[in-house]
Coordinates of C-alpha atoms in Angstrom, one line a residue:
Chain A
X27 CA -13.1 2.3 27.8
X28 CA -9.4 3.0 27.1
X29 CA -8.7 -0.6 27.7
X30 CA -11.5 -1.9 25.5
X31 CA -10.3 0.3 22.6
X32 CA -6.8 -1.1 23.0
X33 CA -8.1 -4.7 22.9
X34 CA -10.2 -4.0 19.9
X35 CA -7.3 -2.4 18.1
X36 CA -5.0 -5.3 18.9
X37 CA -7.7 -7.7 17.7
X38 CA -8.1 -5.8 14.4
X39 CA -4.4 -5.7 13.7
X40 CA -4.0 -9.4 14.6
X41 CA -6.8 -10.5 12.3
X42 CA -5.4 -8.3 9.5
X43 CA -2.0 -10.0 9.8
X44 CA -3.4 -13.5 9.7
X45 CA -5.8 -12.8 6.8
X46 CA -3.3 -11.0 4.6
X47 CA -0.6 -13.6 5.3
X48 CA -2.9 -16.5 4.5
X49 CA -3.9 -14.7 1.3
X50 CA -0.3 -14.4 0.2
X51 CA 0.4 -18.0 1.2
X52 CA -2.6 -19.4 -0.8
X53 CA -1.7 -17.6 -4.0
X54 CA 2.0 -18.4 -3.7
X55 CA 1.6 -22.1 -2.9
X56 CA -0.8 -22.5 -5.8
X57 CA 1.9 -21.3 -8.2
X58 CA 4.5 -23.6 -6.5
X59 CA 2.2 -26.6 -6.6
X60 CA 1.3 -26.0 -10.2
X61 CA 4.9 -25.9 -11.4
X62 CA 6.6 -28.3 -9.0
X63 CA 3.9 -30.9 -8.6
X64 CA 1.5 -30.3 -11.5
X65 CA -1.3 -29.9 -8.9
X66 CA -3.7 -27.2 -8.2
X67 CA -5.9 -26.5 -5.2
X68 CA -9.3 -25.7 -6.6
X69 CA -10.5 -23.8 -3.6
X70 CA -7.4 -21.6 -3.3
X71 CA -8.5 -18.7 -5.6
X72 CA -12.0 -18.6 -4.1
X73 CA -10.7 -18.7 -0.6
X74 CA -8.2 -15.9 -1.4
X75 CA -11.1 -13.8 -2.7
X76 CA -13.0 -14.2 0.6
X77 CA -9.9 -13.1 2.5
X78 CA -9.2 -10.2 0.1
X79 CA -12.7 -8.7 0.6
X80 CA -12.1 -8.8 4.4
X81 CA -8.6 -7.3 4.1
X82 CA -10.0 -4.4 2.1
X83 CA -12.8 -3.6 4.6
X84 CA -10.6 -4.1 7.7
X85 CA -7.9 -2.0 6.1
X86 CA -10.6 0.7 5.4
X87 CA -11.4 0.7 9.2
X88 CA -7.7 1.2 10.0
X89 CA -7.6 4.0 7.4
X90 CA -10.7 5.7 8.9
X91 CA -9.1 5.5 12.3
X92 CA -5.9 7.2 11.0
X93 CA -7.8 9.6 8.8
X94 CA -5.9 8.4 5.7
X95 CA -8.8 8.0 3.3
X96 CA -8.2 9.9 0.1
X97 CA -9.9 13.3 -0.1
X98 CA -9.6 16.7 -1.7
X99 CA -8.7 19.3 0.9
X100 CA -8.4 22.2 -1.5
X101 CA -11.4 24.1 -0.2
X102 CA -11.7 22.8 3.4
X103 CA -8.0 23.4 4.0
X104 CA -8.2 27.1 3.1
X105 CA -11.4 28.5 4.7
X106 CA -11.7 29.9 8.3
X107 CA -12.0 27.5 11.2
X108 CA -15.8 28.1 11.6
X109 CA -16.5 27.1 8.0
X110 CA -14.1 24.2 8.3
X111 CA -16.3 22.8 11.1
X112 CA -19.5 23.3 9.1
X113 CA -18.0 21.6 6.1
X114 CA -16.6 18.8 8.2
X115 CA -19.9 18.3 9.9
X116 CA -21.8 18.2 6.5
X117 CA -19.3 15.9 4.7
X118 CA -19.2 13.5 7.6
X119 CA -23.0 13.4 7.9
X120 CA -23.0 12.6 4.2
X121 CA -20.6 9.7 4.9
X122 CA -22.7 8.3 7.7
X123 CA -25.8 8.6 5.5
X124 CA -24.2 6.8 2.6
X125 CA -22.8 4.1 4.8
X126 CA -26.2 3.5 6.3
X127 CA -27.6 3.1 2.8
X128 CA -24.8 0.7 2.1
X129 CA -25.6 -1.4 5.2
X130 CA -29.2 -1.5 4.2
X131 CA -28.2 -2.7 0.7
X132 CA -25.8 -5.3 2.2
X133 CA -28.5 -6.7 4.4
X134 CA -30.8 -7.1 1.4
X135 CA -28.0 -8.9 -0.5
X136 CA -27.4 -11.2 2.5
X137 CA -31.1 -12.0 2.6
X138 CA -31.2 -12.6 -1.2
X139 CA -28.1 -14.8 -1.2
X140 CA -28.6 -16.8 2.1
X141 CA -28.9 -20.1 0.2
X142 CA -25.8 -19.5 -2.0
X143 CA -22.3 -20.7 -1.1
X144 CA -19.0 -20.5 -2.9
X145 CA -18.8 -23.6 -5.3
X146 CA -15.3 -24.6 -4.3
X147 CA -15.1 -23.7 -0.6
X148 CA -18.7 -24.0 0.5
X149 CA -18.4 -20.8 2.4
X150 CA -21.7 -18.8 2.3
X151 CA -21.7 -15.8 0.0
X152 CA -23.0 -13.8 2.9
X153 CA -19.5 -13.8 4.3
X154 CA -18.5 -11.3 1.6
X155 CA -21.4 -8.9 2.4
X156 CA -20.7 -9.3 6.2
X157 CA -17.3 -7.7 5.7
X158 CA -19.0 -4.6 4.4
X159 CA -21.5 -4.5 7.3
X160 CA -18.7 -4.8 9.9
X161 CA -16.6 -2.1 8.3
X162 CA -19.5 0.3 7.8
X163 CA -20.6 -0.1 11.5
X164 CA -17.1 0.6 12.7
X165 CA -16.5 3.4 10.2
X166 CA -19.8 5.1 11.2
X167 CA -18.8 4.9 14.9
X168 CA -15.3 6.3 14.2
X169 CA -16.7 9.0 12.0
X170 CA -19.2 10.2 14.6
X171 CA -16.6 10.3 17.3
X172 CA -14.1 12.2 15.2
X173 CA -16.7 14.7 14.1
X174 CA -17.9 15.4 17.7
X175 CA -14.3 15.7 18.9
X176 CA -13.3 18.2 16.2
X177 CA -16.5 20.2 15.9
X178 CA -17.3 20.6 19.5
X179 CA -14.1 20.1 21.4
X180 CA -11.4 21.2 18.9
X181 CA -9.6 17.9 19.5
X182 CA -8.3 15.3 17.0
X183 CA -7.9 17.9 14.2
X184 CA -7.6 16.5 10.7
X185 CA -4.4 17.2 8.8
X186 CA -5.8 20.1 6.8
X187 CA -6.8 21.9 10.0
X188 CA -3.3 21.9 11.4
X189 CA -0.8 24.8 10.7
X190 CA 0.6 24.3 7.2
X191 CA 4.1 23.5 8.2
X192 CA 3.2 20.7 10.6
X193 CA 0.8 19.3 8.1
X194 CA 3.5 18.9 5.5
X195 CA 5.8 17.0 7.9
X196 CA 3.1 14.5 8.9
X197 CA 2.4 13.6 5.2
Chain B
X22 CA -26.7 13.4 -17.5
X23 CA -23.0 14.0 -17.9
X24 CA -23.4 17.3 -16.0
X25 CA -25.3 15.7 -13.2
X26 CA -22.4 13.3 -12.8
X27 CA -19.6 16.0 -13.0
X28 CA -21.3 18.6 -10.9
X29 CA -22.5 16.3 -8.2
X30 CA -19.1 14.6 -8.0
X31 CA -17.2 17.9 -7.7
X32 CA -19.6 19.3 -5.2
X33 CA -19.1 16.3 -2.9
X34 CA -15.4 16.3 -3.4
X35 CA -15.2 20.1 -2.7
X36 CA -17.0 20.0 0.6
X37 CA -14.3 17.6 1.7
X38 CA -16.0 14.2 1.6
X39 CA -13.6 11.3 1.1
X40 CA -13.3 10.3 -2.6
X41 CA -15.0 7.0 -2.1
X42 CA -18.0 8.6 -0.4
X43 CA -18.1 11.4 -3.1
X44 CA -18.2 8.8 -5.8
X45 CA -20.9 6.7 -4.1
X46 CA -22.9 9.9 -3.5
X47 CA -22.7 11.0 -7.1
X48 CA -23.7 7.5 -8.2
X49 CA -26.7 7.7 -5.9
X50 CA -27.7 11.1 -7.3
X51 CA -27.5 9.8 -10.9
X52 CA -29.4 6.6 -10.1
X53 CA -32.1 8.6 -8.3
X54 CA -32.3 11.0 -11.3
X55 CA -32.8 7.9 -13.5
X56 CA -35.4 6.5 -11.2
X57 CA -33.3 3.3 -10.8
X58 CA -32.0 3.7 -7.2
X59 CA -32.1 0.8 -4.9
X60 CA -29.8 0.3 -1.9
X61 CA -29.3 -3.3 -3.1
X62 CA -27.3 -1.9 -6.0
X63 CA -24.9 -0.3 -3.6
X64 CA -24.4 -3.5 -1.6
X65 CA -24.1 -5.7 -4.7
X66 CA -21.7 -3.6 -6.8
X67 CA -19.5 -2.5 -3.9
X68 CA -18.8 -6.1 -2.9
X69 CA -18.5 -7.1 -6.6
X70 CA -15.9 -4.4 -7.0
X71 CA -13.9 -5.7 -4.1
X72 CA -14.4 -9.4 -4.9
X73 CA -11.9 -9.6 -7.8
X74 CA -8.9 -11.8 -8.2
X75 CA -7.1 -9.4 -10.6
X76 CA -7.2 -6.6 -8.0
X77 CA -5.6 -8.9 -5.5
X78 CA -2.3 -8.0 -7.1
X79 CA -2.6 -4.6 -5.5
X80 CA -2.1 -5.7 -1.8
X81 CA 0.6 -8.1 -2.9
X82 CA 2.7 -5.4 -4.6
X83 CA 2.1 -2.9 -1.8
X84 CA 3.3 -5.6 0.7
X85 CA 6.3 -6.3 -1.5
X86 CA 7.3 -2.6 -1.3
X87 CA 6.7 -2.4 2.4
X88 CA 8.9 -5.5 3.0
X89 CA 11.7 -4.3 0.7
X90 CA 11.8 -1.0 2.6
X91 CA 11.6 -2.5 6.1
X92 CA 14.2 -5.1 5.2
X93 CA 17.0 -2.8 4.0
X94 CA 16.8 -4.1 0.5
X95 CA 16.3 -0.6 -0.9
X96 CA 19.6 0.5 0.7
X97 CA 21.5 -2.3 -1.1
X98 CA 20.1 -1.2 -4.4
X99 CA 21.2 2.4 -3.8
X100 CA 24.7 1.1 -2.8
X101 CA 24.8 -0.9 -6.0
X102 CA 24.0 2.1 -8.1
X103 CA 26.5 4.3 -6.2
X104 CA 29.3 1.9 -6.8
X105 CA 28.9 2.4 -10.5
X106 CA 28.0 6.1 -11.1
X107 CA 28.7 7.7 -7.7
X108 CA 32.1 9.1 -8.8
X109 CA 30.8 11.0 -11.9
X110 CA 30.1 14.8 -11.6
X111 CA 26.5 15.0 -10.3
X112 CA 26.7 11.3 -9.6
X113 CA 24.2 11.0 -6.8
X114 CA 21.6 12.3 -9.2
X115 CA 22.3 9.4 -11.6
X116 CA 22.2 7.1 -8.5
X117 CA 18.6 8.4 -7.8
X118 CA 17.5 7.7 -11.4
X119 CA 19.1 4.2 -11.6
X120 CA 17.8 3.1 -8.2
X121 CA 14.4 4.6 -9.1
X122 CA 14.2 2.5 -12.2
X123 CA 15.0 -0.6 -10.2
X124 CA 12.6 0.3 -7.4
X125 CA 10.0 0.8 -10.1
X126 CA 10.5 -2.8 -11.1
X127 CA 9.9 -4.0 -7.6
X128 CA 6.9 -1.9 -6.4
X129 CA 3.9 -0.5 -8.1
X130 CA 3.4 2.8 -6.2
X131 CA 5.0 6.2 -7.0
X132 CA 4.5 7.4 -3.4
X133 CA 6.2 4.4 -1.9
X134 CA 9.1 4.7 -4.3
X135 CA 9.6 8.4 -3.7
X136 CA 9.5 7.9 0.0
X137 CA 12.1 5.1 -0.1
X138 CA 14.4 6.9 -2.6
X139 CA 14.1 10.2 -0.7
X140 CA 14.7 8.8 2.7
X141 CA 18.0 7.3 1.7
X142 CA 19.3 9.7 -1.0
X143 CA 18.2 13.2 -0.1
X144 CA 20.3 13.3 3.1
X145 CA 23.3 11.9 1.2
X146 CA 22.8 14.6 -1.5
X147 CA 22.5 17.4 1.1
X148 CA 25.7 16.2 2.8
X149 CA 27.5 16.4 -0.6
X150 CA 26.4 19.9 -1.3
X151 CA 23.8 19.4 -4.0
X152 CA 21.1 22.0 -4.5
X153 CA 18.2 21.1 -2.2
X154 CA 15.4 22.1 -4.5
X155 CA 16.6 20.4 -7.6
X156 CA 17.7 17.2 -5.7
X157 CA 14.2 16.9 -4.2
X158 CA 12.6 17.7 -7.5
X159 CA 14.7 14.9 -9.2
X160 CA 13.7 12.4 -6.5
X161 CA 10.0 13.2 -6.9
X162 CA 10.2 13.2 -10.7
X163 CA 12.0 9.8 -10.6
X164 CA 9.5 8.4 -8.1
X165 CA 6.7 8.6 -10.7
X166 CA 8.5 6.0 -12.9
X167 CA 7.3 3.6 -10.2
X168 CA 3.8 3.5 -11.7
X169 CA 5.0 3.4 -15.3
X170 CA 7.5 0.5 -15.2
X171 CA 5.7 -2.8 -14.1
X172 CA 4.4 -3.7 -11.6
X173 CA 2.0 -0.8 -11.4
X174 CA -1.1 -0.3 -9.2
X175 CA -2.8 2.2 -11.5
X176 CA -2.3 -0.1 -14.5
X177 CA -4.0 -2.9 -12.5
X178 CA -6.9 -0.5 -11.7
X179 CA -7.2 0.6 -15.4
X180 CA -7.1 -3.0 -16.6
X181 CA -9.8 -4.2 -14.3
X182 CA -12.1 -1.2 -14.8
X183 CA -11.5 -1.1 -18.5
X184 CA -11.4 -4.8 -19.1
X185 CA -7.9 -4.6 -20.6
X186 CA -5.1 -7.2 -20.2
X187 CA -3.0 -6.2 -17.2
X188 CA 0.0 -8.2 -18.5
X189 CA -0.1 -6.3 -21.8
X190 CA -0.3 -3.0 -19.9
X191 CA 2.7 -4.0 -17.8
X192 CA 4.7 -4.9 -20.8
X193 CA 3.7 -1.6 -22.6
X194 CA 5.2 0.4 -19.6
X195 CA 8.8 -1.0 -19.8
X196 CA 10.2 1.0 -22.7
X197 CA 8.4 4.3 -22.1
X198 CA 9.5 4.1 -18.4
X199 CA 13.1 3.8 -19.6
X200 CA 12.7 6.7 -22.1
X201 CA 11.5 8.9 -19.2
X202 CA 14.5 7.8 -17.1
X203 CA 16.7 8.7 -20.1
X204 CA 15.1 12.1 -20.4
X205 CA 15.7 12.7 -16.6
X206 CA 19.4 11.8 -17.1
X207 CA 19.8 14.3 -19.8
X208 CA 18.1 17.1 -17.9
X209 CA 20.0 16.2 -14.7
X210 CA 23.3 16.5 -16.7
X211 CA 22.5 20.2 -17.4
X212 CA 21.0 20.9 -14.0
X213 CA 23.8 19.4 -12.0
X214 CA 26.5 21.3 -14.0
X215 CA 25.7 24.4 -11.9
X216 CA 26.1 22.7 -8.6
X217 CA 29.3 22.7 -6.6
X218 CA 28.8 19.3 -5.3
X219 CA 31.3 16.7 -4.1
X220 CA 31.4 13.3 -5.7
X221 CA 31.8 9.9 -4.1
X222 CA 35.2 8.2 -4.3
X223 CA 35.5 5.9 -7.4
X224 CA 34.8 2.3 -6.5
X225 CA 37.4 -0.3 -7.4
X226 CA 36.4 -3.3 -9.6
X227 CA 36.3 -5.4 -6.5
X228 CA 34.0 -3.0 -4.6
X229 CA 31.7 -2.9 -7.6
X230 CA 31.6 -6.7 -7.6
X231 CA 30.8 -6.8 -3.9
X232 CA 28.0 -4.2 -4.3
X233 CA 26.6 -6.2 -7.2
X234 CA 26.6 -9.4 -5.1
X235 CA 25.0 -7.7 -2.2
X236 CA 22.2 -6.5 -4.3
X237 CA 22.0 -9.5 -6.6
X238 CA 18.8 -11.2 -5.2
X239 CA 17.0 -7.9 -5.1
X240 CA 18.0 -7.1 -8.7
X241 CA 16.7 -10.5 -9.8
X242 CA 13.1 -9.8 -8.7
X243 CA 12.1 -7.3 -11.5
X244 CA 13.6 -9.9 -14.0
X245 CA 11.5 -12.7 -12.5
X246 CA 8.3 -10.5 -12.7
X247 CA 8.8 -9.5 -16.3
X248 CA 10.0 -12.9 -17.6
X249 CA 7.3 -14.7 -15.7
X250 CA 4.6 -12.5 -17.0
X251 CA 5.9 -12.5 -20.6
X252 CA 6.2 -16.2 -20.6
X253 CA 2.7 -16.7 -19.2
X254 CA 4.2 -18.5 -16.2
X255 CA 1.9 -16.6 -13.8
X256 CA -0.8 -14.0 -13.9
X257 CA -0.2 -10.5 -12.5
X258 CA -1.9 -11.5 -9.2
X259 CA 0.3 -14.6 -8.9
X260 CA 3.4 -12.5 -9.8
X261 CA 2.4 -10.3 -6.8
X262 CA 2.1 -13.3 -4.5
X263 CA 5.5 -14.6 -5.6
X264 CA 7.1 -11.1 -5.3
X265 CA 5.8 -10.7 -1.7
X266 CA 7.1 -14.1 -0.6
X267 CA 10.4 -13.6 -2.5
X268 CA 10.9 -10.2 -0.8
X269 CA 10.2 -11.8 2.6
X270 CA 12.7 -14.6 2.0
X271 CA 15.5 -12.4 0.8
X272 CA 14.9 -9.9 3.7
X273 CA 15.3 -12.8 6.2
X274 CA 18.2 -14.1 4.2
X275 CA 20.0 -10.7 4.4
X276 CA 19.1 -10.7 8.1
X277 CA 17.7 -7.2 7.7
X278 CA 14.2 -7.9 9.0
X279 CA 13.0 -9.2 12.3
X280 CA 9.8 -11.2 13.0
X281 CA 8.8 -8.4 15.4
X282 CA 8.6 -5.9 12.5
X283 CA 6.3 -8.1 10.4
X284 CA 2.9 -7.2 12.0
X285 CA 3.4 -3.5 11.4
X286 CA 4.5 -4.2 7.8
X287 CA 1.3 -6.2 7.2
X288 CA -1.0 -3.7 8.9
X289 CA 0.5 -0.8 6.9
X290 CA 0.0 -2.8 3.7
X291 CA -3.6 -3.6 4.6
X292 CA -4.3 0.1 5.4
X293 CA -3.0 1.2 2.0
X294 CA -5.0 -1.6 0.4
X295 CA -8.1 -0.4 2.2
X296 CA -7.6 3.1 1.0
X297 CA -7.0 2.2 -2.6
X298 CA -9.5 -0.6 -2.9
X299 CA -12.3 1.2 -1.1
X300 CA -12.1 3.9 -3.8
X301 CA -11.8 1.2 -6.5
X302 CA -14.9 -0.7 -5.2
X303 CA -17.0 2.5 -5.2
X304 CA -15.7 3.2 -8.7
X305 CA -17.4 0.0 -9.8
X306 CA -20.7 1.4 -8.4
X307 CA -20.3 4.8 -10.1
X308 CA -19.0 2.9 -13.3
X309 CA -22.4 1.1 -13.3
X310 CA -24.3 4.4 -12.9
X311 CA -22.2 6.0 -15.7
X312 CA -22.9 3.1 -18.0
X313 CA -26.7 3.0 -17.4
X314 CA -26.8 6.7 -17.8
X315 CA -25.1 6.3 -21.2
X316 CA -22.6 9.0 -20.4
X317 CA -19.8 7.7 -22.6
X318 CA -22.2 7.8 -25.6
X319 CA -23.1 11.4 -24.8
X320 CA -19.3 12.2 -24.7
X321 CA -18.6 10.3 -27.9
X322 CA -21.3 12.3 -29.7
X323 CA -20.0 15.5 -28.4
X324 CA -16.3 14.8 -29.2
X325 CA -16.9 13.3 -32.6
X326 CA -18.7 16.6 -33.6
X327 CA -15.5 18.3 -32.5
X328 CA -12.9 16.3 -34.3
X329 CA -12.6 13.0 -36.3
X330 CA -8.8 12.9 -36.1
X331 CA -7.7 10.4 -33.5
X332 CA -4.4 12.1 -32.7
X333 CA -6.1 15.4 -32.1
X334 CA -8.7 13.7 -29.9
X335 CA -6.0 12.1 -27.9
X336 CA -4.2 15.4 -27.6
X337 CA -7.4 17.0 -26.2
X338 CA -7.9 14.2 -23.8
X339 CA -4.2 14.4 -22.6
X340 CA -4.5 18.1 -22.0
X341 CA -7.7 17.5 -20.1
X342 CA -6.1 14.8 -17.9
X343 CA -3.1 17.0 -17.2
X344 CA -5.5 19.5 -15.7
X345 CA -7.3 16.8 -13.8
X346 CA -3.9 15.7 -12.5
X347 CA -3.3 19.1 -11.0
X348 CA -6.3 18.8 -8.7
X349 CA -6.8 15.1 -8.3
X350 CA -4.9 12.1 -7.0
X351 CA -3.9 9.3 -9.4
X352 CA -6.1 6.5 -8.0
X353 CA -9.4 8.4 -8.1
X354 CA -8.6 10.0 -11.4
X355 CA -8.0 6.6 -13.1
X356 CA -11.1 5.1 -11.5
X357 CA -13.4 8.0 -12.4
X358 CA -12.2 8.7 -15.9
X359 CA -11.4 5.2 -17.3
X360 CA -15.1 4.2 -17.7
X361 CA -15.9 7.6 -19.2
X362 CA -13.0 7.9 -21.6
X363 CA -12.1 4.4 -22.7
X364 CA -15.3 3.9 -24.8
X365 CA -14.6 7.3 -26.4
X366 CA -11.1 6.4 -27.6
X367 CA -12.0 2.9 -28.7
X368 CA -14.8 4.3 -30.8
X369 CA -12.2 6.1 -32.9
X370 CA -10.0 3.0 -33.1
X371 CA -7.3 3.8 -30.5
X372 CA -5.7 0.7 -28.9
X373 CA -6.9 0.4 -25.3
X374 CA -3.5 -0.8 -24.1
X375 CA -1.8 2.2 -25.7
X376 CA -4.4 4.5 -24.2
X377 CA -4.1 3.0 -20.8
X378 CA -0.4 3.5 -20.8
X379 CA -0.7 7.2 -21.8
X380 CA -3.4 7.7 -19.2
X381 CA -1.2 6.2 -16.5
X382 CA 1.8 8.3 -17.5
X383 CA -0.3 11.4 -17.7
X384 CA -1.9 11.0 -14.3
X385 CA 1.4 10.0 -12.8
X386 CA 2.8 13.3 -13.9
X387 CA -0.2 14.7 -12.1
X388 CA 1.3 13.4 -8.9
X389 CA 4.1 16.0 -9.3
X390 CA 2.0 19.0 -10.4
X391 CA 0.8 21.5 -7.7
X392 CA -1.4 22.3 -6.0
X393 CA -2.5 18.7 -5.4
X394 CA 0.5 16.4 -6.0
X395 CA 0.9 13.6 -3.5
X396 CA 4.5 12.8 -4.5
X397 CA 5.4 16.4 -4.3
X398 CA 4.3 16.5 -0.7
X399 CA 6.3 13.4 0.1
X400 CA 9.4 15.1 -1.3
X401 CA 8.6 18.3 0.7
X402 CA 8.2 16.2 3.9
X403 CA 11.6 14.6 3.5
X404 CA 13.5 17.7 2.6
X405 CA 11.5 20.1 4.8
X406 CA 11.1 22.6 2.0
X407 CA 8.0 24.4 0.8
X408 CA 5.8 23.4 -2.1
X409 CA 7.0 26.5 -4.0
X410 CA 10.6 25.5 -3.6
X411 CA 10.1 22.0 -4.8
X412 CA 8.0 23.2 -7.7
X413 CA 11.0 25.4 -8.8
X414 CA 13.3 22.4 -8.5
X415 CA 11.1 20.0 -10.3
X416 CA 10.1 22.2 -13.2
X417 CA 12.8 21.1 -15.8
X418 CA 12.1 17.4 -15.1
X419 CA 8.3 18.0 -15.2
X420 CA 8.6 19.7 -18.6
X421 CA 10.7 16.9 -20.1
X422 CA 8.2 14.3 -18.9
X423 CA 5.3 16.2 -20.5
X424 CA 7.4 16.5 -23.7
X425 CA 7.9 12.7 -23.7
X426 CA 4.2 12.1 -23.1
X427 CA 3.3 14.2 -26.1
X428 CA 6.0 12.5 -28.1
X429 CA 4.3 9.2 -27.3
X430 CA 1.0 10.7 -28.5
X431 CA 2.6 11.8 -31.8
X432 CA 4.5 8.6 -32.4
X433 CA 2.5 5.6 -31.1
X434 CA 5.2 3.3 -32.5
X435 CA 7.4 4.2 -29.5
X436 CA 4.9 2.2 -27.5
X437 CA 3.5 -0.4 -29.9
X438 CA 6.7 -1.6 -31.4
X439 CA 8.4 -2.5 -28.1
X440 CA 5.1 -3.9 -26.9
X441 CA 5.1 -6.4 -29.7
X442 CA 8.6 -7.6 -28.7
X443 CA 7.3 -8.3 -25.2
X444 CA 4.0 -9.9 -26.1
X445 CA 4.1 -12.0 -29.3

């Protein structure tokens, strides 16, 4: 299990590096080609957008893993531990519920757009929606594991559940 | 409907749901109340929000900042500023401000700028006997210039959500950003008078020249960005791509970065992008819900009954946003309130670029107002001081920044006249 997680993590990071680097390269070389050679690659912008959507959702998985998604911890950070656990359970259940709705919507869009491809690259539009599906599935899994670990086993505490001083230093 | 939106959003935020999930949930609540809900809307608009060429500038500028910091470029800029003003009484404070302005021209994030400035300069200031609270306060207050001087991530978000030219927003930020820096210099002069701090030895002309040469390629980047955008040579997104490649090239040229470091730099940039853009994409969904629920119209009717004077209206909105800034982070606040407020101000004839700039300055100030101030926490983390101490230290700088904000409200020419130099 440990090993599998490590491989998955390495894979995630590797894909991110390749996707982000290609995105930068596409946009940069388009500028260079335009001014140096009066050329422009027509598929460059579209391709970059496909990569961008994937960077966003893969980055969102990394952020879930490291609990760095933006949130307001004003209330949850200041109530007793018992209520913290209840709030954490409720808000994470909400997250799972919303992500399931999102997956359902994405699958509808994939079905609806299955014949449509990007005009310049020929890549199916479904590839955009697939990024959301992949991210949601992983985020649901991460969220469930984090919730169980904190609520039932007191492990893996979020930043606001740590003593105030330590919390500030990790920020 | 406006109450459904506000109450549901704050309820979800308060129970501790991530901002993105809270925004989606309140959009779902509104759409269900309107009888228009369909999961397809979620799927379609979330992806539509992410699939946007203009927003691609965000990961590029985040990456540029990460590379600059990993590659020791930030240190060269600080050394450059130290050579020129380090020997003056309170000199390191001026070094903070000058380096902060240059950092602001390289990166678009206040948090990243504060972290970079603080990591280098706060230990130096402590060693020279500066007051810990006011030094940390100055670093945090300078850090927020990062989002006012271009490039700027919140301006990109405002431009995309509000349909306003990002290039114009960028150009509008240059002069107000410098005015704020000037305000900080004046306040620091009085604050640092009380300190018994040591100064750096005065640099010789030759040392100044060396420091300049060492920092030259880094100093050139803000110039390339501004000139390139003004001349229409590239779009903001392309400027970001050029900046990232440029930063990478000079870091290798300076031999301050190794291939081994790059994967971490890229993954960090992707993570920050994921955080910002996930919220941005959900904001497109809630923006859709806000529009079909006709919330801006409701607000326009309410406010126009209150006042017809555009300056007073702007004043009220600015006070409201300062309060928002105390409890909410910059990114979500821009994304939540742009679709609500922009139609209100354009209805009374306020220029959207001018309003966007004021909104970004206002909510950037929100980053240094307690209890929720991300930049404030970054400062605390570096100096190991409490939120109360840093608040004491930052107060004079915070007040001058607020004063400048209201000055810009009273005298729009301070923004519009320089903007016309940059954009004719």
